[in-house]
Amino acid sequence: MKRASLLTLILFGSLSALNSAWAVDYPLPPAGSRLIGQNQTYIVQEGDNNLQAIARRFNTAAHLILETNNTIAPVYPAPGTVITIPSQMLLPDTPREGIVVNLAELRLYYYPPGENSVQVYPLGIGQLGLETPVSTTRISQKIPNPTWTPTAGIRARSLAQGIKLPPVVPAGPNNPLGRFALRLGIGNGEYLIHGTSAPDSVGLRVSSGCMRMNAPDIKALFAQTRVGTRVQIINEPVKFSVEPDGKRYVEVHRPLAMVEGENPQTVSIAQSSAFTSFVSQGGSDKLLVNKALSRRAGIPVVVSTGAGQAVNSTGLSAQNTRLPVAASQGGQEQAIQ
């Protein structure tokens, strides 16, 4: 699988005809910094099938694009619509080791050992009531060409939707687990990071607790990781940082709904003691912090005292870039795993 830096992705993506996703490698920031990447702008083109297809070209999730662009059509934005691609972010406040999943932002971060870089992938996670658990664990097994044995609960839920699942689904391109799976050492081994036969489900809460990746992404991750690789799963909708230049950033995502019908745009967000301290410090503009908490744009915004309206970083233009489509468009979800 080809991997490219963000700048390479922008400059040379239009030259590639490969039908694969792009795992974006970001150089790790300097000591004391957590800010990586730079946002991009893109103009929707004739022939862009839907927002999920656009998201796959930039190796992000439609959900994240909608957070940043909350006035665009959620499925079929009109040609000519200018959208911001959220490709700048703050690294999670975790050890920079192995795999880090932040459920709230539907992203997986992988820190290759011995390299000064981080890879960022979009992710599908557990649905309401079948949440992916917050935990720190390890990869316990690597499974190429996995078969899928749906549990009794999954079979019952699928049957209620009019879908009768077989006891075992053999390995192959139509397997809901895709071509590669990484088993985690939590629970009874039922939690996996795996591919999917439903690419439009990546970036959504639709699984029974497993984490789904685009086919080229899980292939790349599978090749690089080993049994014993550390995996940390967090659920933090608010990230914040004081950068070496003194700028203070807040990145706020819509929190995961905890009950049916809950509005993630308006539900209150629990604030940690560390974030409360960050807000109360002299360099933070509380008005800008409150605006960021209310807007929940999913990208870092400057909340330093005196920043005023200059809260968004400048984006790179990718409006004419035709990046390779990640995978076949796929159809509706046929089974929930």
PDB file of C-alpha atoms in Angstrom, residues 15-227:
ATOM      1  CA  LEU A  15      -1.181  11.858 -10.788  1.00  0.00           C
ATOM      2  CA  SER A  16      -2.023   8.471  -9.341  1.00  0.00           C
ATOM      3  CA  ALA A  17      -4.478   6.068 -10.877  1.00  0.00           C
ATOM      4  CA  LEU A  18      -4.193   3.482  -8.123  1.00  0.00           C
ATOM      5  CA  ASN A  19      -7.500   2.327  -6.685  1.00  0.00           C
ATOM      6  CA  SER A  20      -6.382   2.442  -3.053  1.00  0.00           C
ATOM      7  CA  ALA A  21      -6.720   4.512   0.078  1.00  0.00           C
ATOM      8  CA  TRP A  22      -3.965   6.714   1.411  1.00  0.00           C
ATOM      9  CA  ALA A  23      -2.686   6.237   4.926  1.00  0.00           C
ATOM     10  CA  VAL A  24      -1.496   9.708   5.766  1.00  0.00           C
ATOM     11  CA  ASP A  25       1.839   9.793   7.568  1.00  0.00           C
ATOM     12  CA  TYR A  26       2.374  12.894   9.666  1.00  0.00           C
ATOM     13  CA  PRO A  27       5.821  13.798  11.021  1.00  0.00           C
ATOM     14  CA  LEU A  28       5.694  13.828  14.793  1.00  0.00           C
ATOM     15  CA  PRO A  29       5.680  17.389  16.131  1.00  0.00           C
ATOM     16  CA  PRO A  30       8.611  18.782  18.150  1.00  0.00           C
ATOM     17  CA  ALA A  31       8.897  18.256  21.879  1.00  0.00           C
ATOM     18  CA  GLY A  32       6.051  19.879  23.774  1.00  0.00           C
ATOM     19  CA  SER A  33       3.789  20.030  20.724  1.00  0.00           C
ATOM     20  CA  ARG A  34       0.715  17.986  19.796  1.00  0.00           C
ATOM     21  CA  LEU A  35      -0.381  19.815  16.623  1.00  0.00           C
ATOM     22  CA  ILE A  36      -0.015  17.939  13.322  1.00  0.00           C
ATOM     23  CA  GLY A  37      -1.160  18.428   9.750  1.00  0.00           C
ATOM     24  CA  GLN A  38      -2.924  21.238   7.963  1.00  0.00           C
ATOM     25  CA  ASN A  39      -6.531  21.555   6.873  1.00  0.00           C
ATOM     26  CA  GLN A  40      -7.370  21.518   3.178  1.00  0.00           C
ATOM     27  CA  THR A  41     -10.162  22.953   1.064  1.00  0.00           C
ATOM     28  CA  TYR A  42     -11.863  20.971  -1.670  1.00  0.00           C
ATOM     29  CA  ILE A  43     -14.490  21.927  -4.241  1.00  0.00           C
ATOM     30  CA  VAL A  44     -17.044  19.185  -4.847  1.00  0.00           C
ATOM     31  CA  GLN A  45     -16.789  18.008  -8.457  1.00  0.00           C
ATOM     32  CA  GLU A  46     -19.293  16.591 -10.908  1.00  0.00           C
ATOM     33  CA  GLY A  47     -19.075  12.850 -10.502  1.00  0.00           C
ATOM     34  CA  ASP A  48     -18.394  12.888  -6.762  1.00  0.00           C
ATOM     35  CA  ASN A  49     -20.827  10.149  -5.807  1.00  0.00           C
ATOM     36  CA  ASN A  50     -21.367  11.048  -2.165  1.00  0.00           C
ATOM     37  CA  LEU A  51     -19.647  12.469   0.890  1.00  0.00           C
ATOM     38  CA  GLN A  52     -18.345   9.045   1.927  1.00  0.00           C
ATOM     39  CA  ALA A  53     -16.508   8.725  -1.384  1.00  0.00           C
ATOM     40  CA  ILE A  54     -14.938  12.162  -0.924  1.00  0.00           C
ATOM     41  CA  ALA A  55     -13.941  11.220   2.623  1.00  0.00           C
ATOM     42  CA  ARG A  56     -12.193   8.062   1.409  1.00  0.00           C
ATOM     43  CA  ARG A  57     -10.137  10.053  -1.083  1.00  0.00           C
ATOM     44  CA  PHE A  58      -8.702  12.072   1.801  1.00  0.00           C
ATOM     45  CA  ASN A  59      -8.566   9.080   4.159  1.00  0.00           C
ATOM     46  CA  THR A  60     -10.951  10.655   6.617  1.00  0.00           C
ATOM     47  CA  ALA A  61     -14.563  10.038   7.656  1.00  0.00           C
ATOM     48  CA  ALA A  62     -17.700  11.734   6.344  1.00  0.00           C
ATOM     49  CA  HIS A  63     -18.696  12.263   9.969  1.00  0.00           C
ATOM     50  CA  LEU A  64     -15.581  14.379  10.533  1.00  0.00           C
ATOM     51  CA  ILE A  65     -16.204  16.399   7.365  1.00  0.00           C
ATOM     52  CA  LEU A  66     -19.744  17.102   8.557  1.00  0.00           C
ATOM     53  CA  GLU A  67     -18.472  18.271  11.933  1.00  0.00           C
ATOM     54  CA  THR A  68     -16.214  20.811  10.238  1.00  0.00           C
ATOM     55  CA  ASN A  69     -18.740  21.799   7.540  1.00  0.00           C
ATOM     56  CA  ASN A  70     -22.036  21.766   9.413  1.00  0.00           C
ATOM     57  CA  THR A  71     -24.059  23.576   6.731  1.00  0.00           C
ATOM     58  CA  ILE A  72     -23.411  21.268   3.757  1.00  0.00           C
ATOM     59  CA  ALA A  73     -25.752  18.543   2.508  1.00  0.00           C
ATOM     60  CA  PRO A  74     -24.953  15.474   4.623  1.00  0.00           C
ATOM     61  CA  VAL A  75     -24.920  12.896   1.805  1.00  0.00           C
ATOM     62  CA  TYR A  76     -24.796  14.529  -1.637  1.00  0.00           C
ATOM     63  CA  PRO A  77     -23.197  18.001  -1.458  1.00  0.00           C
ATOM     64  CA  ALA A  78     -23.796  19.913  -4.667  1.00  0.00           C
ATOM     65  CA  PRO A  79     -20.984  20.297  -7.206  1.00  0.00           C
ATOM     66  CA  GLY A  80     -19.189  23.574  -6.575  1.00  0.00           C
ATOM     67  CA  THR A  81     -19.627  23.331  -2.799  1.00  0.00           C
ATOM     68  CA  VAL A  82     -16.423  24.336  -1.003  1.00  0.00           C
ATOM     69  CA  ILE A  83     -15.662  22.095   1.958  1.00  0.00           C
ATOM     70  CA  THR A  84     -12.874  21.995   4.508  1.00  0.00           C
ATOM     71  CA  ILE A  85     -11.102  18.652   4.846  1.00  0.00           C
ATOM     72  CA  PRO A  86     -10.208  18.223   8.544  1.00  0.00           C
ATOM     73  CA  SER A  87      -6.616  17.067   8.153  1.00  0.00           C
ATOM     74  CA  GLN A  88      -5.149  19.090  11.025  1.00  0.00           C
ATOM     75  CA  MET A  89      -5.513  17.666  14.513  1.00  0.00           C
ATOM     76  CA  LEU A  90      -4.072  17.459  17.996  1.00  0.00           C
ATOM     77  CA  LEU A  91      -2.507  14.156  18.936  1.00  0.00           C
ATOM     78  CA  PRO A  92      -4.313  12.437  21.825  1.00  0.00           C
ATOM     79  CA  ASP A  93      -2.702  13.017  25.196  1.00  0.00           C
ATOM     80  CA  THR A  94      -1.469   9.428  25.465  1.00  0.00           C
ATOM     81  CA  PRO A  95       1.838   7.597  25.175  1.00  0.00           C
ATOM     82  CA  ARG A  96       2.992   7.735  21.545  1.00  0.00           C
ATOM     83  CA  GLU A  97       3.283   3.997  21.250  1.00  0.00           C
ATOM     84  CA  GLY A  98       1.517   1.353  19.214  1.00  0.00           C
ATOM     85  CA  ILE A  99      -2.137   1.964  18.392  1.00  0.00           C
ATOM     86  CA  VAL A 100      -4.253   4.705  19.964  1.00  0.00           C
ATOM     87  CA  VAL A 101      -7.981   4.853  19.201  1.00  0.00           C
ATOM     88  CA  ASN A 102     -10.050   7.894  20.115  1.00  0.00           C
ATOM     89  CA  LEU A 103     -13.648   6.756  19.820  1.00  0.00           C
ATOM     90  CA  ALA A 104     -15.019  10.294  19.986  1.00  0.00           C
ATOM     91  CA  GLU A 105     -13.188  11.315  16.813  1.00  0.00           C
ATOM     92  CA  LEU A 106     -13.529   7.969  15.010  1.00  0.00           C
ATOM     93  CA  ARG A 107      -9.784   7.863  14.363  1.00  0.00           C
ATOM     94  CA  LEU A 108      -7.001   5.373  14.879  1.00  0.00           C
ATOM     95  CA  TYR A 109      -3.427   6.596  15.383  1.00  0.00           C
ATOM     96  CA  TYR A 110      -0.498   4.262  14.799  1.00  0.00           C
ATOM     97  CA  TYR A 111       3.043   5.108  15.908  1.00  0.00           C
ATOM     98  CA  PRO A 112       5.500   2.923  13.954  1.00  0.00           C
ATOM     99  CA  PRO A 113       8.324   1.873  16.303  1.00  0.00           C
ATOM    100  CA  GLY A 114      11.595   3.634  15.657  1.00  0.00           C
ATOM    101  CA  GLU A 115      10.046   6.185  13.286  1.00  0.00           C
ATOM    102  CA  ASN A 116       9.368   9.849  13.893  1.00  0.00           C
ATOM    103  CA  SER A 117       5.879   9.708  12.437  1.00  0.00           C
ATOM    104  CA  VAL A 118       2.267   8.850  13.130  1.00  0.00           C
ATOM    105  CA  GLN A 119      -0.275   7.308  10.767  1.00  0.00           C
ATOM    106  CA  VAL A 120      -3.906   8.391  11.047  1.00  0.00           C
ATOM    107  CA  TYR A 121      -6.845   6.310   9.833  1.00  0.00           C
ATOM    108  CA  PRO A 122     -10.654   6.696   9.918  1.00  0.00           C
ATOM    109  CA  LEU A 123     -12.483   4.073  11.907  1.00  0.00           C
ATOM    110  CA  GLY A 124     -15.937   2.557  12.369  1.00  0.00           C
ATOM    111  CA  ILE A 125     -16.859   1.687  15.969  1.00  0.00           C
ATOM    112  CA  GLY A 126     -19.521   0.070  18.146  1.00  0.00           C
ATOM    113  CA  GLN A 127     -23.108   1.247  17.943  1.00  0.00           C
ATOM    114  CA  LEU A 128     -25.199   2.565  20.825  1.00  0.00           C
ATOM    115  CA  GLY A 129     -25.673  -0.222  23.341  1.00  0.00           C
ATOM    116  CA  LEU A 130     -22.799  -2.238  21.877  1.00  0.00           C
ATOM    117  CA  GLU A 131     -20.028   0.254  22.462  1.00  0.00           C
ATOM    118  CA  THR A 132     -16.364  -0.379  21.799  1.00  0.00           C
ATOM    119  CA  PRO A 133     -14.864  -0.522  25.314  1.00  0.00           C
ATOM    120  CA  VAL A 134     -12.396   2.034  26.628  1.00  0.00           C
ATOM    121  CA  SER A 135      -9.323   0.061  27.659  1.00  0.00           C
ATOM    122  CA  THR A 136      -5.590  -0.451  27.379  1.00  0.00           C
ATOM    123  CA  THR A 137      -4.676  -3.820  25.935  1.00  0.00           C
ATOM    124  CA  ARG A 138      -2.488  -5.582  23.349  1.00  0.00           C
ATOM    125  CA  ILE A 139      -2.897  -7.307  20.025  1.00  0.00           C
ATOM    126  CA  SER A 140      -3.322 -10.951  20.994  1.00  0.00           C
ATOM    127  CA  GLN A 141      -3.633 -12.516  17.533  1.00  0.00           C
ATOM    128  CA  LYS A 142      -3.154 -11.603  13.873  1.00  0.00           C
ATOM    129  CA  ILE A 143      -5.650 -13.299  11.577  1.00  0.00           C
ATOM    130  CA  PRO A 144      -5.197 -13.209   7.797  1.00  0.00           C
ATOM    131  CA  ASN A 145      -8.240 -14.205   5.707  1.00  0.00           C
ATOM    132  CA  PRO A 146     -10.529 -14.494   8.745  1.00  0.00           C
ATOM    133  CA  THR A 147     -13.779 -16.399   8.713  1.00  0.00           C
ATOM    134  CA  TRP A 148     -16.718 -14.816  10.524  1.00  0.00           C
ATOM    135  CA  THR A 149     -18.865 -16.689  13.024  1.00  0.00           C
ATOM    136  CA  PRO A 150     -21.712 -14.331  13.938  1.00  0.00           C
ATOM    137  CA  THR A 151     -22.831 -14.539  17.538  1.00  0.00           C
ATOM    138  CA  ALA A 152     -26.375 -15.462  18.497  1.00  0.00           C
ATOM    139  CA  GLY A 153     -27.073 -11.812  19.283  1.00  0.00           C
ATOM    140  CA  ILE A 154     -25.830 -10.629  15.903  1.00  0.00           C
ATOM    141  CA  ARG A 155     -27.847 -13.288  14.122  1.00  0.00           C
ATOM    142  CA  ALA A 156     -30.973 -12.306  16.017  1.00  0.00           C
ATOM    143  CA  ARG A 157     -30.530  -8.597  15.255  1.00  0.00           C
ATOM    144  CA  SER A 158     -29.908  -9.332  11.591  1.00  0.00           C
ATOM    145  CA  LEU A 159     -32.939 -11.613  11.413  1.00  0.00           C
ATOM    146  CA  ALA A 160     -35.056  -8.784  12.839  1.00  0.00           C
ATOM    147  CA  GLN A 161     -33.897  -6.758   9.829  1.00  0.00           C
ATOM    148  CA  GLY A 162     -34.916  -9.545   7.475  1.00  0.00           C
ATOM    149  CA  ILE A 163     -31.386 -10.894   7.006  1.00  0.00           C
ATOM    150  CA  LYS A 164     -30.730 -14.562   7.789  1.00  0.00           C
ATOM    151  CA  LEU A 165     -27.043 -15.071   8.451  1.00  0.00           C
ATOM    152  CA  PRO A 166     -25.256 -18.400   7.993  1.00  0.00           C
ATOM    153  CA  PRO A 167     -23.513 -19.974  10.997  1.00  0.00           C
ATOM    154  CA  VAL A 168     -20.117 -19.247   9.433  1.00  0.00           C
ATOM    155  CA  VAL A 169     -19.115 -16.866   6.650  1.00  0.00           C
ATOM    156  CA  PRO A 170     -15.989 -18.131   4.856  1.00  0.00           C
ATOM    157  CA  ALA A 171     -12.977 -15.966   4.111  1.00  0.00           C
ATOM    158  CA  GLY A 172     -13.196 -13.896   0.964  1.00  0.00           C
ATOM    159  CA  PRO A 173     -14.064 -10.474  -0.435  1.00  0.00           C
ATOM    160  CA  ASN A 174     -17.643 -10.619   0.900  1.00  0.00           C
ATOM    161  CA  ASN A 175     -16.629 -11.503   4.435  1.00  0.00           C
ATOM    162  CA  PRO A 176     -17.761  -8.752   6.862  1.00  0.00           C
ATOM    163  CA  LEU A 177     -14.334  -8.919   8.536  1.00  0.00           C
ATOM    164  CA  GLY A 178     -12.494  -8.208   5.300  1.00  0.00           C
ATOM    165  CA  ARG A 179      -9.113  -9.783   4.551  1.00  0.00           C
ATOM    166  CA  PHE A 180      -7.289  -8.999   7.802  1.00  0.00           C
ATOM    167  CA  ALA A 181      -8.172  -8.899  11.493  1.00  0.00           C
ATOM    168  CA  LEU A 182      -6.294  -8.031  14.678  1.00  0.00           C
ATOM    169  CA  ARG A 183      -7.714  -9.635  17.816  1.00  0.00           C
ATOM    170  CA  LEU A 184      -7.458  -7.628  21.040  1.00  0.00           C
ATOM    171  CA  GLY A 185      -6.708  -9.089  24.458  1.00  0.00           C
ATOM    172  CA  ILE A 186      -9.882  -7.811  26.138  1.00  0.00           C
ATOM    173  CA  GLY A 187     -13.139  -9.543  26.941  1.00  0.00           C
ATOM    174  CA  ASN A 188     -13.231 -13.070  25.569  1.00  0.00           C
ATOM    175  CA  GLY A 189     -11.389 -12.150  22.418  1.00  0.00           C
ATOM    176  CA  GLU A 190     -14.514 -10.862  20.675  1.00  0.00           C
ATOM    177  CA  TYR A 191     -13.096  -7.408  19.941  1.00  0.00           C
ATOM    178  CA  LEU A 192     -11.231  -7.036  16.660  1.00  0.00           C
ATOM    179  CA  ILE A 193      -9.746  -4.339  14.477  1.00  0.00           C
ATOM    180  CA  HIS A 194     -10.617  -5.551  10.994  1.00  0.00           C
ATOM    181  CA  GLY A 195     -11.549  -4.707   7.447  1.00  0.00           C
ATOM    182  CA  THR A 196     -15.098  -4.655   6.135  1.00  0.00           C
ATOM    183  CA  SER A 197     -17.161  -5.569   3.112  1.00  0.00           C
ATOM    184  CA  ALA A 198     -19.209  -2.386   3.669  1.00  0.00           C
ATOM    185  CA  PRO A 199     -16.771   0.519   3.149  1.00  0.00           C
ATOM    186  CA  ASP A 200     -19.438   3.165   3.757  1.00  0.00           C
ATOM    187  CA  SER A 201     -19.649   1.938   7.371  1.00  0.00           C
ATOM    188  CA  VAL A 202     -16.130   3.191   8.131  1.00  0.00           C
ATOM    189  CA  GLY A 203     -16.517   6.395  10.125  1.00  0.00           C
ATOM    190  CA  LEU A 204     -19.859   5.377  11.629  1.00  0.00           C
ATOM    191  CA  ARG A 205     -21.179   3.757  14.804  1.00  0.00           C
ATOM    192  CA  VAL A 206     -22.624   0.568  13.359  1.00  0.00           C
ATOM    193  CA  SER A 207     -20.645  -2.432  14.642  1.00  0.00           C
ATOM    194  CA  SER A 208     -21.221  -4.728  17.601  1.00  0.00           C
ATOM    195  CA  GLY A 209     -18.107  -3.364  19.299  1.00  0.00           C
ATOM    196  CA  CYS A 210     -15.364  -4.168  16.798  1.00  0.00           C
ATOM    197  CA  MET A 211     -13.458  -1.467  14.930  1.00  0.00           C
ATOM    198  CA  ARG A 212     -13.612  -1.345  11.130  1.00  0.00           C
ATOM    199  CA  MET A 213     -11.076   0.043   8.702  1.00  0.00           C
ATOM    200  CA  ASN A 214     -10.916   0.557   4.943  1.00  0.00           C
ATOM    201  CA  ALA A 215      -9.402  -2.450   3.195  1.00  0.00           C
ATOM    202  CA  PRO A 216      -6.056  -0.851   2.230  1.00  0.00           C
ATOM    203  CA  ASP A 217      -5.738   0.668   5.718  1.00  0.00           C
ATOM    204  CA  ILE A 218      -6.127  -2.574   7.652  1.00  0.00           C
ATOM    205  CA  LYS A 219      -3.778  -4.259   5.171  1.00  0.00           C
ATOM    206  CA  ALA A 220      -1.089  -1.672   5.952  1.00  0.00           C
ATOM    207  CA  LEU A 221      -1.687  -1.773   9.704  1.00  0.00           C
ATOM    208  CA  PHE A 222      -1.702  -5.574   9.740  1.00  0.00           C
ATOM    209  CA  ALA A 223       1.657  -5.661   7.939  1.00  0.00           C
ATOM    210  CA  GLN A 224       3.310  -3.296  10.423  1.00  0.00           C
ATOM    211  CA  THR A 225       2.011  -4.513  13.765  1.00  0.00           C
ATOM    212  CA  ARG A 226       2.866  -7.638  15.713  1.00  0.00           C
ATOM    213  CA  VAL A 227       1.330  -9.690  18.480  1.00  0.00           C
TER     214      VAL A 227
END
